[in-house]
Coordinates of C-alpha atoms in Angstrom, one line a residue:
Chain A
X11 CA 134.7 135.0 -53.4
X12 CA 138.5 136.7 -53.1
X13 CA 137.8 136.4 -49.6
X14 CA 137.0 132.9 -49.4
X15 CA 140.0 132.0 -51.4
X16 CA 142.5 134.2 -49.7
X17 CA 140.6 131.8 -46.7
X18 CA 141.7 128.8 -47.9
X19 CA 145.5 129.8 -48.0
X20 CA 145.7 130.9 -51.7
X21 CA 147.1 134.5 -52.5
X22 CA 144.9 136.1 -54.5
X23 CA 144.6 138.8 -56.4
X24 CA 141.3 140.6 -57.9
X25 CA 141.3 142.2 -61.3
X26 CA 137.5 144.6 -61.7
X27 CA 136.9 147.8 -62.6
X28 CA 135.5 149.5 -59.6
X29 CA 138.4 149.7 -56.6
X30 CA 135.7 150.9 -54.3
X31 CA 133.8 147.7 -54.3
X32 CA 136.9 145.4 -54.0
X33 CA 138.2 147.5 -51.1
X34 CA 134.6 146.9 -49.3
X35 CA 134.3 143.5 -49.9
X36 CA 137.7 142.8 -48.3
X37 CA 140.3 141.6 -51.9
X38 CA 143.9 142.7 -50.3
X39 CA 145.8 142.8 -54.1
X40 CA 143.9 144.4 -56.2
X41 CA 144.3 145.5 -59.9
X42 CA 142.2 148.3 -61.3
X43 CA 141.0 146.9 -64.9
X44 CA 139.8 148.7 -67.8
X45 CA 136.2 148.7 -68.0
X46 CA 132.8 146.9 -66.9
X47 CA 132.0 145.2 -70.0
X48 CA 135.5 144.5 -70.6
X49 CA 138.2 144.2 -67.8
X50 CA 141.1 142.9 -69.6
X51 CA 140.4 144.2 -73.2
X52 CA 139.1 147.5 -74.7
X53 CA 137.6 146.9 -78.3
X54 CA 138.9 150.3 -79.6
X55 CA 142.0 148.9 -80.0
X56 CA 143.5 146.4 -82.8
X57 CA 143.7 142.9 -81.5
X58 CA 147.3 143.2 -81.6
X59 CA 147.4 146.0 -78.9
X60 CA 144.3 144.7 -77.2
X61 CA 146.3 141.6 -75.9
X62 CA 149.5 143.7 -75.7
X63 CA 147.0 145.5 -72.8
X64 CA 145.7 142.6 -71.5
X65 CA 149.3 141.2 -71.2
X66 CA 150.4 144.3 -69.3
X67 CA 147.1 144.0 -66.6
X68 CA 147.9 140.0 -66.3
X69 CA 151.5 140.6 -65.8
X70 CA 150.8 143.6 -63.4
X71 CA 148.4 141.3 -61.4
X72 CA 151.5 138.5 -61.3
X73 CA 153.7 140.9 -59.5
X74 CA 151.0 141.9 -57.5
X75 CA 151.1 137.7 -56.0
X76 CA 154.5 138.0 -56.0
X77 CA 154.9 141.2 -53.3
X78 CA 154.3 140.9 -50.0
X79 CA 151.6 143.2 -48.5
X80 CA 150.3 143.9 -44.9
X81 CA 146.8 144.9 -45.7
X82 CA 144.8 146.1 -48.8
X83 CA 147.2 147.1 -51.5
X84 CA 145.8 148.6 -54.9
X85 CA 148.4 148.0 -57.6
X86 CA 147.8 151.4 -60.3
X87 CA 151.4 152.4 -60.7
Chain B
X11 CA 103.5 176.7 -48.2
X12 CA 106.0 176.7 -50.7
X13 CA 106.9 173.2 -51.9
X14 CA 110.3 171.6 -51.0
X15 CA 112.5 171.4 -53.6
X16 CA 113.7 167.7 -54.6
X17 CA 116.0 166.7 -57.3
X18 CA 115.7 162.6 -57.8
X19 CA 119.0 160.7 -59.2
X20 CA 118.4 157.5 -61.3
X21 CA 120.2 155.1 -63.9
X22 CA 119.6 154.7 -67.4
X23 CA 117.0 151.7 -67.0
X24 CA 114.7 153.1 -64.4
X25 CA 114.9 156.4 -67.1
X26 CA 113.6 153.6 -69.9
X27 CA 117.0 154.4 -72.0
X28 CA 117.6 151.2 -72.0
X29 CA 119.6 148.1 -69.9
X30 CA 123.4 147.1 -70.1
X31 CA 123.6 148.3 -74.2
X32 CA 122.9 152.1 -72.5
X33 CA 125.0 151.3 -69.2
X34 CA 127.2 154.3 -70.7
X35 CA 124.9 157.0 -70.7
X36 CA 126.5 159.9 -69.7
X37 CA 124.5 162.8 -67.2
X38 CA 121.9 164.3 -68.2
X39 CA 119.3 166.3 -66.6
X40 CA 115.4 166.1 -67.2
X41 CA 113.3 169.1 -65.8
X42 CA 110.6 166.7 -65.2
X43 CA 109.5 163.1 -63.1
X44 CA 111.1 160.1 -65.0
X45 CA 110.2 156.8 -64.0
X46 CA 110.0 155.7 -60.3
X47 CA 110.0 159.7 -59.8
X48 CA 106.4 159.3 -60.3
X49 CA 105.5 157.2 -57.4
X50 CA 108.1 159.1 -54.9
X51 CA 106.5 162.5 -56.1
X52 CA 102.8 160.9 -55.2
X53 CA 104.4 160.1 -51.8
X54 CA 105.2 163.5 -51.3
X55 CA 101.2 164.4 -51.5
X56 CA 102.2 168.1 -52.5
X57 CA 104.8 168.5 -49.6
X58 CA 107.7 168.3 -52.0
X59 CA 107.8 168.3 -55.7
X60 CA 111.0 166.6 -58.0
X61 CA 111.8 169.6 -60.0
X62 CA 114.6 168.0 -62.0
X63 CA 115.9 164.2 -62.5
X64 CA 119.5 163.8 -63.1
X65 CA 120.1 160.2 -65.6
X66 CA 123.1 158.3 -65.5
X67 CA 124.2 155.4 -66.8
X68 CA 126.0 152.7 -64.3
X69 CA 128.9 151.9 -66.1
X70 CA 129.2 155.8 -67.1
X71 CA 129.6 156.4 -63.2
X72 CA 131.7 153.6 -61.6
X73 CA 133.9 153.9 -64.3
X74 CA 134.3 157.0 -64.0
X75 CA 133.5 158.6 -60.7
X76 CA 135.2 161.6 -60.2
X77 CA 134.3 163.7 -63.5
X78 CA 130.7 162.1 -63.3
X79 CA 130.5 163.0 -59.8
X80 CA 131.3 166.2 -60.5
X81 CA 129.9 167.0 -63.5
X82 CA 126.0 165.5 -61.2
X83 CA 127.0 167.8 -58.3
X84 CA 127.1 171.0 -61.2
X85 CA 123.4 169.5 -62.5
X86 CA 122.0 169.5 -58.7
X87 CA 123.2 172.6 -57.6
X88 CA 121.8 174.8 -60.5
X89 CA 118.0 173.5 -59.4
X90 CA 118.8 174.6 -55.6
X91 CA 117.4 171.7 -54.2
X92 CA 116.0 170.9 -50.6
X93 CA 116.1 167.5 -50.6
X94 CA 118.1 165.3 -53.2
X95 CA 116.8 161.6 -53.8
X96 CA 119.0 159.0 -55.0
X97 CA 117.6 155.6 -56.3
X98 CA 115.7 153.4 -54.8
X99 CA 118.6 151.2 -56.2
X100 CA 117.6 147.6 -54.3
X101 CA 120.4 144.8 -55.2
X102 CA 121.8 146.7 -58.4
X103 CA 125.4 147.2 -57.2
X104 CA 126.5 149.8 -59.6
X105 CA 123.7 151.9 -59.1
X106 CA 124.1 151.4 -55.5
X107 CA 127.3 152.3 -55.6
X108 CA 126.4 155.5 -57.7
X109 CA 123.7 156.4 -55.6
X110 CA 126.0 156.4 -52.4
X111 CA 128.7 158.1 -54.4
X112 CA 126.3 161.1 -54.9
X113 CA 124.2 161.2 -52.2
X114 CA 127.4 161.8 -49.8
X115 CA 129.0 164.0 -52.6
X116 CA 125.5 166.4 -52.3
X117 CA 124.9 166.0 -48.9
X118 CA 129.0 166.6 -47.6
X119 CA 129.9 169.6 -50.7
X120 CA 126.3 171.3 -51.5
X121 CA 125.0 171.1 -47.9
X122 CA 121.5 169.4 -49.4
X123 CA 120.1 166.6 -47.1
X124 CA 120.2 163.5 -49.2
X125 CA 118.6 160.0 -49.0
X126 CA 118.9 156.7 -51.0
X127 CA 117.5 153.1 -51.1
X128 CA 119.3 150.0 -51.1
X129 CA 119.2 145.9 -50.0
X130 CA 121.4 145.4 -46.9
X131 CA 123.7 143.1 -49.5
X132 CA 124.2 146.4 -52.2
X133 CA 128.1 146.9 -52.2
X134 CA 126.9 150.7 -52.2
X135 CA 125.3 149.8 -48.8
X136 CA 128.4 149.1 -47.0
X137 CA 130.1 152.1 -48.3
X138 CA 127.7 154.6 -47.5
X139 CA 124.9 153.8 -44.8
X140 CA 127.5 155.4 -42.5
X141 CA 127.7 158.9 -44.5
X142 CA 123.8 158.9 -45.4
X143 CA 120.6 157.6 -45.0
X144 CA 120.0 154.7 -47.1
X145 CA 116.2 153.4 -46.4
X146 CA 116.6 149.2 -46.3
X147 CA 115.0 148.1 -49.2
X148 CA 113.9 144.7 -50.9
X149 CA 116.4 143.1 -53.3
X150 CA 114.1 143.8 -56.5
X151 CA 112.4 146.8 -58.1
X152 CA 109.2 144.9 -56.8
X153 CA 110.0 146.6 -53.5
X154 CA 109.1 150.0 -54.9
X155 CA 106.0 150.3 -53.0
X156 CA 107.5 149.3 -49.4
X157 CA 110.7 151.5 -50.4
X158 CA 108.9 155.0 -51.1
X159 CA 106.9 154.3 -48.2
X160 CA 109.4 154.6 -46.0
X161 CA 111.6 157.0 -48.2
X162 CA 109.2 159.7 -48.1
X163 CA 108.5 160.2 -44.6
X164 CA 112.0 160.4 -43.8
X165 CA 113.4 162.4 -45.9
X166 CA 110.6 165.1 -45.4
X167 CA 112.1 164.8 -41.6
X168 CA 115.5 165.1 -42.8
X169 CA 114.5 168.4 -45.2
X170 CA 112.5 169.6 -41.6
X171 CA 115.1 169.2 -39.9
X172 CA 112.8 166.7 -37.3
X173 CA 114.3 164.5 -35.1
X174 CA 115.4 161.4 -36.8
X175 CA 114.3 158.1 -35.0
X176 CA 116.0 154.7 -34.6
X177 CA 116.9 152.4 -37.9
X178 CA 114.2 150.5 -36.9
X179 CA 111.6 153.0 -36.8
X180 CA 112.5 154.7 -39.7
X181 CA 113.2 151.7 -41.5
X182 CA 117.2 152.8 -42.5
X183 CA 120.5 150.9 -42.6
X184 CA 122.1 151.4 -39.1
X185 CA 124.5 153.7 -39.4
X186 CA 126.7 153.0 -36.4
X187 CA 125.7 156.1 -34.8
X188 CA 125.2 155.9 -31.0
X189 CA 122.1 158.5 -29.2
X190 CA 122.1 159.0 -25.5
X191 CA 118.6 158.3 -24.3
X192 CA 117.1 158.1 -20.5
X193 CA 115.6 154.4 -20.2
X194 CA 113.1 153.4 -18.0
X195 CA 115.3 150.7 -16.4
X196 CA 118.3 151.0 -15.2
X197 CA 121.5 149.2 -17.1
X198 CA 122.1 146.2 -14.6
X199 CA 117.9 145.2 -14.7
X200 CA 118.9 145.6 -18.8
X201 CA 121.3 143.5 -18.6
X202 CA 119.7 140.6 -16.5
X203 CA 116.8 140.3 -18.9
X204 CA 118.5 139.8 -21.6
X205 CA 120.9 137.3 -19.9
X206 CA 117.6 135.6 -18.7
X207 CA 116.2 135.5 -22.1
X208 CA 119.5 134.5 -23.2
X209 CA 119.4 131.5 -21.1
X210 CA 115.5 130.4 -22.6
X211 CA 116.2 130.5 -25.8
X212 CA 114.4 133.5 -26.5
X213 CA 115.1 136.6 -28.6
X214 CA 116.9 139.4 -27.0
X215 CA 118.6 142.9 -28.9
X216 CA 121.9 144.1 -27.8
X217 CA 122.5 147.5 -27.3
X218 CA 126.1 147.5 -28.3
X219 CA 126.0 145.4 -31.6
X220 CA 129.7 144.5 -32.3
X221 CA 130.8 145.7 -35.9
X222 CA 131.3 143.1 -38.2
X223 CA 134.5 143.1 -39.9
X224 CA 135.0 140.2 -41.4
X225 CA 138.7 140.6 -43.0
X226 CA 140.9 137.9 -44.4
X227 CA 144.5 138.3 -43.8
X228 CA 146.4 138.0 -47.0
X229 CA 148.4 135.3 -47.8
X230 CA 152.4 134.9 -48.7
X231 CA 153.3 136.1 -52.3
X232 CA 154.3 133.5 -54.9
X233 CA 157.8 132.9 -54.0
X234 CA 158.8 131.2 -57.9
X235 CA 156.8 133.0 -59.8
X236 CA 157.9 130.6 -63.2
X237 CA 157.6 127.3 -60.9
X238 CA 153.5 128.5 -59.8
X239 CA 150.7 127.0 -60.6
X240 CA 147.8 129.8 -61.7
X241 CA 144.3 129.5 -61.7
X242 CA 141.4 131.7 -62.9
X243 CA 138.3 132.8 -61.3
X244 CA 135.6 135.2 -62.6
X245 CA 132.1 136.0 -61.4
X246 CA 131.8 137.9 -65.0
X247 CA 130.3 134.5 -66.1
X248 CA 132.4 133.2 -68.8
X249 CA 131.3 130.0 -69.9
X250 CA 131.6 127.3 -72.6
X251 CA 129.4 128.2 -75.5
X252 CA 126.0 127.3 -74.9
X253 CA 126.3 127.6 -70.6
X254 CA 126.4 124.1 -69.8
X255 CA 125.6 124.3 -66.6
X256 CA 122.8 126.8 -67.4
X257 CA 124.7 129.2 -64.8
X258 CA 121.7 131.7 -64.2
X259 CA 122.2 135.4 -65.5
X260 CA 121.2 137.0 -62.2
X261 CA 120.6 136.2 -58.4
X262 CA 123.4 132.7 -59.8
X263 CA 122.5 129.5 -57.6
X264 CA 125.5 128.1 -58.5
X265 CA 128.8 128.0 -60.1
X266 CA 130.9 125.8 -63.2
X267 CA 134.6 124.4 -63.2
X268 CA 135.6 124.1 -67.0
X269 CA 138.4 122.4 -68.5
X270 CA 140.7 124.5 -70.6
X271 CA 143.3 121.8 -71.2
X272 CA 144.6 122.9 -74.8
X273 CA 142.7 125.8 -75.0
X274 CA 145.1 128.8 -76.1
X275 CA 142.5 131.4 -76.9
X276 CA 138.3 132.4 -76.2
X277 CA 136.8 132.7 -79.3
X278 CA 133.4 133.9 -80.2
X279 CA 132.6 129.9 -80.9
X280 CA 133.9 128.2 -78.0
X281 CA 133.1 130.8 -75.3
X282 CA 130.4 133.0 -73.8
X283 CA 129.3 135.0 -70.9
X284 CA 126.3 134.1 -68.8
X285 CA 126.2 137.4 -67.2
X286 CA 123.0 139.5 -67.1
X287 CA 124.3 142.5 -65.3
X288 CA 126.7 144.1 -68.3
X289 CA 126.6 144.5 -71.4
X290 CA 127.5 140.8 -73.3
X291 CA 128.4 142.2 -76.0
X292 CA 132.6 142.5 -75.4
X293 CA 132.8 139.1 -73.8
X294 CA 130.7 137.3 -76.2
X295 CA 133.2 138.3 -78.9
X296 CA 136.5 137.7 -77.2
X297 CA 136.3 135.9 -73.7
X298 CA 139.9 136.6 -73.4
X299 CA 138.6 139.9 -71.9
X300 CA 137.3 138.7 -68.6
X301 CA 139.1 135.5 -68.8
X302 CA 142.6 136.5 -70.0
X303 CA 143.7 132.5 -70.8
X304 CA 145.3 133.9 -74.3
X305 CA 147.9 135.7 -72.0
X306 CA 148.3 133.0 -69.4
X307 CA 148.8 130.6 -72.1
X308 CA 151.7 132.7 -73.5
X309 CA 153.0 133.6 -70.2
X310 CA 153.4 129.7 -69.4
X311 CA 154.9 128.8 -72.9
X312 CA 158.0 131.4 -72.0
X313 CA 158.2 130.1 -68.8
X314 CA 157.6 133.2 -66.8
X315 CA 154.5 131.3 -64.8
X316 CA 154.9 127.8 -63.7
X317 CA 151.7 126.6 -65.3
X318 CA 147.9 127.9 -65.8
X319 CA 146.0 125.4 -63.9
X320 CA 143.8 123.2 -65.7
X321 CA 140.4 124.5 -64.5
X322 CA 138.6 127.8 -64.2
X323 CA 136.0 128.3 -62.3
X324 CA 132.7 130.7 -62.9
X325 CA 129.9 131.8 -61.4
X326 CA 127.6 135.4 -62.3
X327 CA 128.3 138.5 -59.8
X328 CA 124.7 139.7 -60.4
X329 CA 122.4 139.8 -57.8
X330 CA 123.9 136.8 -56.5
X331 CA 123.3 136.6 -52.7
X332 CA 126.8 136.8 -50.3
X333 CA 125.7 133.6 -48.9
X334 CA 126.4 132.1 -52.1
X335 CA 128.8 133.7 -53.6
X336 CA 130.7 132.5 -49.7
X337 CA 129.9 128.9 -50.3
X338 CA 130.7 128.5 -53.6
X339 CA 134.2 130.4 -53.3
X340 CA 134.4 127.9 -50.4
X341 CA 133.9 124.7 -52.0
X342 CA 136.3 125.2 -55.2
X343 CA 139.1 127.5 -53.2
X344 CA 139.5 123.6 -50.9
X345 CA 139.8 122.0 -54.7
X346 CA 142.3 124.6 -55.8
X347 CA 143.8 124.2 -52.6
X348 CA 144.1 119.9 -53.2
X349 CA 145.2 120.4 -56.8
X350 CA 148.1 122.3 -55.7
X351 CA 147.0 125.9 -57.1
X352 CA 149.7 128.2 -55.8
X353 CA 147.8 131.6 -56.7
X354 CA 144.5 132.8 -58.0
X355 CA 143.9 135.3 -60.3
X356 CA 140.0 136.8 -60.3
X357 CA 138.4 139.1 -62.5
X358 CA 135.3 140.9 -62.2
X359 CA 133.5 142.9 -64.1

């Protein structure tokens, strides 16, 4: 699916849990997420923080559509 | 004769631990034949013998693949193994993925000849039929049968050291391995048949099959990043409550586009996952953890995104053929496209 929408002309950028599998299936941003069962949260943590992490992944996946990259690029800094 | 040695890797449902709720097993080693153990140990009809099965949950391993490739490596070399045996893991992707992880990781650090199973279409296929044999197997665990069948006799050549046939008679994933071989004709004679049957219509094999790397080029970042329009995509199945669309929780033959005009936040009443292939639980509670709209939302009231657009779209990664998951990404990415959607955002799970 990133494929087919980086296709169409759309930046895109893929948010999972295991980089291995995005690299293979072709996504060139990618954002490592937290876990399987829950990406962009991590039930552990209050709500309060929980969305403070989420907030951080979603805003790390912006800046990922807003750099320029020549080829598969995994954003974990 | 002594008896070969095998150690035989599997995930925490073909171990009977359990489905998704147990995806987090961590390893553990069993000095005996646990599940599909049994019918790859009849297979070996006393030639080889699984002396140990290493269990491992799915999740456990992809999300953490380093310390749980590690800590299965210590588990497999203690038993001193001839042969290791990973899977069969047909179209599960994690456990594909696992299973390739480990079977290169024995083969390349212990120096044990190693085999898996796997549905041309497994993500773990693509990453590993070049580092190991990976037999090709149906997409379901009702391939069993067909899979040992052709498991067993080639890894007893592999633990023989006997010469290894062609992916077609042995019944692996080519591994883009070239052999040298004397052929009865002669290149140009070659050649012209297949041209000739070319030209009929008729079925001919190449003997330089072209890779297929079929890469997308990535697009221009967002330029003005509080002027963009952002949609969201998931194939982690998050859906109105009650699936609408009654999006399938495995092998999906199709996909939903849902409004989310004044929606701020998932809640456990509102929204849901279809998914089949985790563990429901997380998402069920707080959609917002595949589908992060509660962030977007507040990211577009202080300005620092254009605007979250006013569809996501959702489909089920489980199972669900490439074919489809192609067509479908197809089909909405031209609506995004239309509706002016300057970037996409897509989780996964």
């Amino acid at each position: 699916m990133v494929k087919e929408v980086e296709r169409a002309g759309i930046p895109v950028v893929h948010i999972c849990t295991v980089v291995p599998i995005s690299l293979t299936v072709g996504a060139n941003r990618i954002v490592p997420a937290i876990a399987i069962p829950h990406p962009l949260g991590d039930p552990k943590l209050d709500p309060k923080d929980e969305k403070a992490l989420r907030r951080k992944l979603v805003e790390k996946a912006l800046e990922a559509l807003c750099t320029e990259v020549d080829g598969q690029t995994v954003f974990d800094k | 004769m002594a008896k070969y040695r095998v150690v035989h890797y599997i995930n925490q449902f073909f171990a009977g631990i359990g489905g998704e709720e147990k995806a987090g097993h961590r390893p553990e080693v069993r000095e005996k034949i646990v599940g599909p153990g049994l019918a790859l140990n009849a297979g070996f009809k006393g030639e080889a013998e699984i002396v140990a099965t290493v269990v491992c949950g799915d999740s456990y391993f992809n999300e953490n693949l380093e310390e749980a490739k590690k800590e299965i490596l210590g588990m497999v070399k203690k038993y001193n193994p001839d042969l290791f045996v990973a899977g069969p893991a047909f179209n599960a992707g994690r456990y594909g993925v696992a299973c390739g992880t480990i079977a290169d990781a024995v083969q390349s650090e212990l120096g044990i000849p190693s085999i898996s199973g796997m549905y041309i279409e497994n993500p773990g296929a693509d990453m590993f039929k070049s580092k190991t044999y990976i037999i090709s197997t149906r997409d379901s665990a009702a391939g069993m049968r067909d899979a040992v069948a052709k498991l067993v006799p080639l890894a007893l050549k592999l633990v023989k050291k006997e010469p290894i046939g062609s992916p077609e008679e042995e019944g692996y994933l080519e591994r883009g391995i070239r052999k040298n071989y004397f052929a009865e004709q002669r290149g140009s004679e070659r050649a012209v048949d297949m041209l000739i049957n070319k030209l009929k219509g008729e079925e001919f094999t190449t003997e330089y099959p072209m890779p297929n790397f079929d890469r997308v080029e990535p697009n221009s970042a967002i330029k003005v990043l509080n002027e963009a329009t952002i949609a969201l995509v998931t194939s982690g199945g998050i859906v109105p409550k009650g699936n609408p669309d009654h999006i399938e929780a495995s092998s999906a033959s199709k996909y939903g586009k849902y409004d989310i005009e004044g929606i701020e936040d998932l809640t456990e009443d509102t929204f849901e996952t279809a998914h089949g292939g985790y563990d429901p639980v997380y998402a069920n509670k707080d959609a917002d953890r595949v589908l992060p709209v509660d962030v977007l939302r507040d990211l577009e009231k202080e300005g620092k995104i254009g605007k979250l657009h006013r569809y996501y779209y959702a489909t089920v990664g489980n199972g669900t053929s490439v074919a489809n998951a192609k067509s479908y990404a197809a089909e909405f990415s031209k609506e995004l496209k239309q509706d002016g959607v300057d970037a996409v955002i897509l989780t996964s799970t």
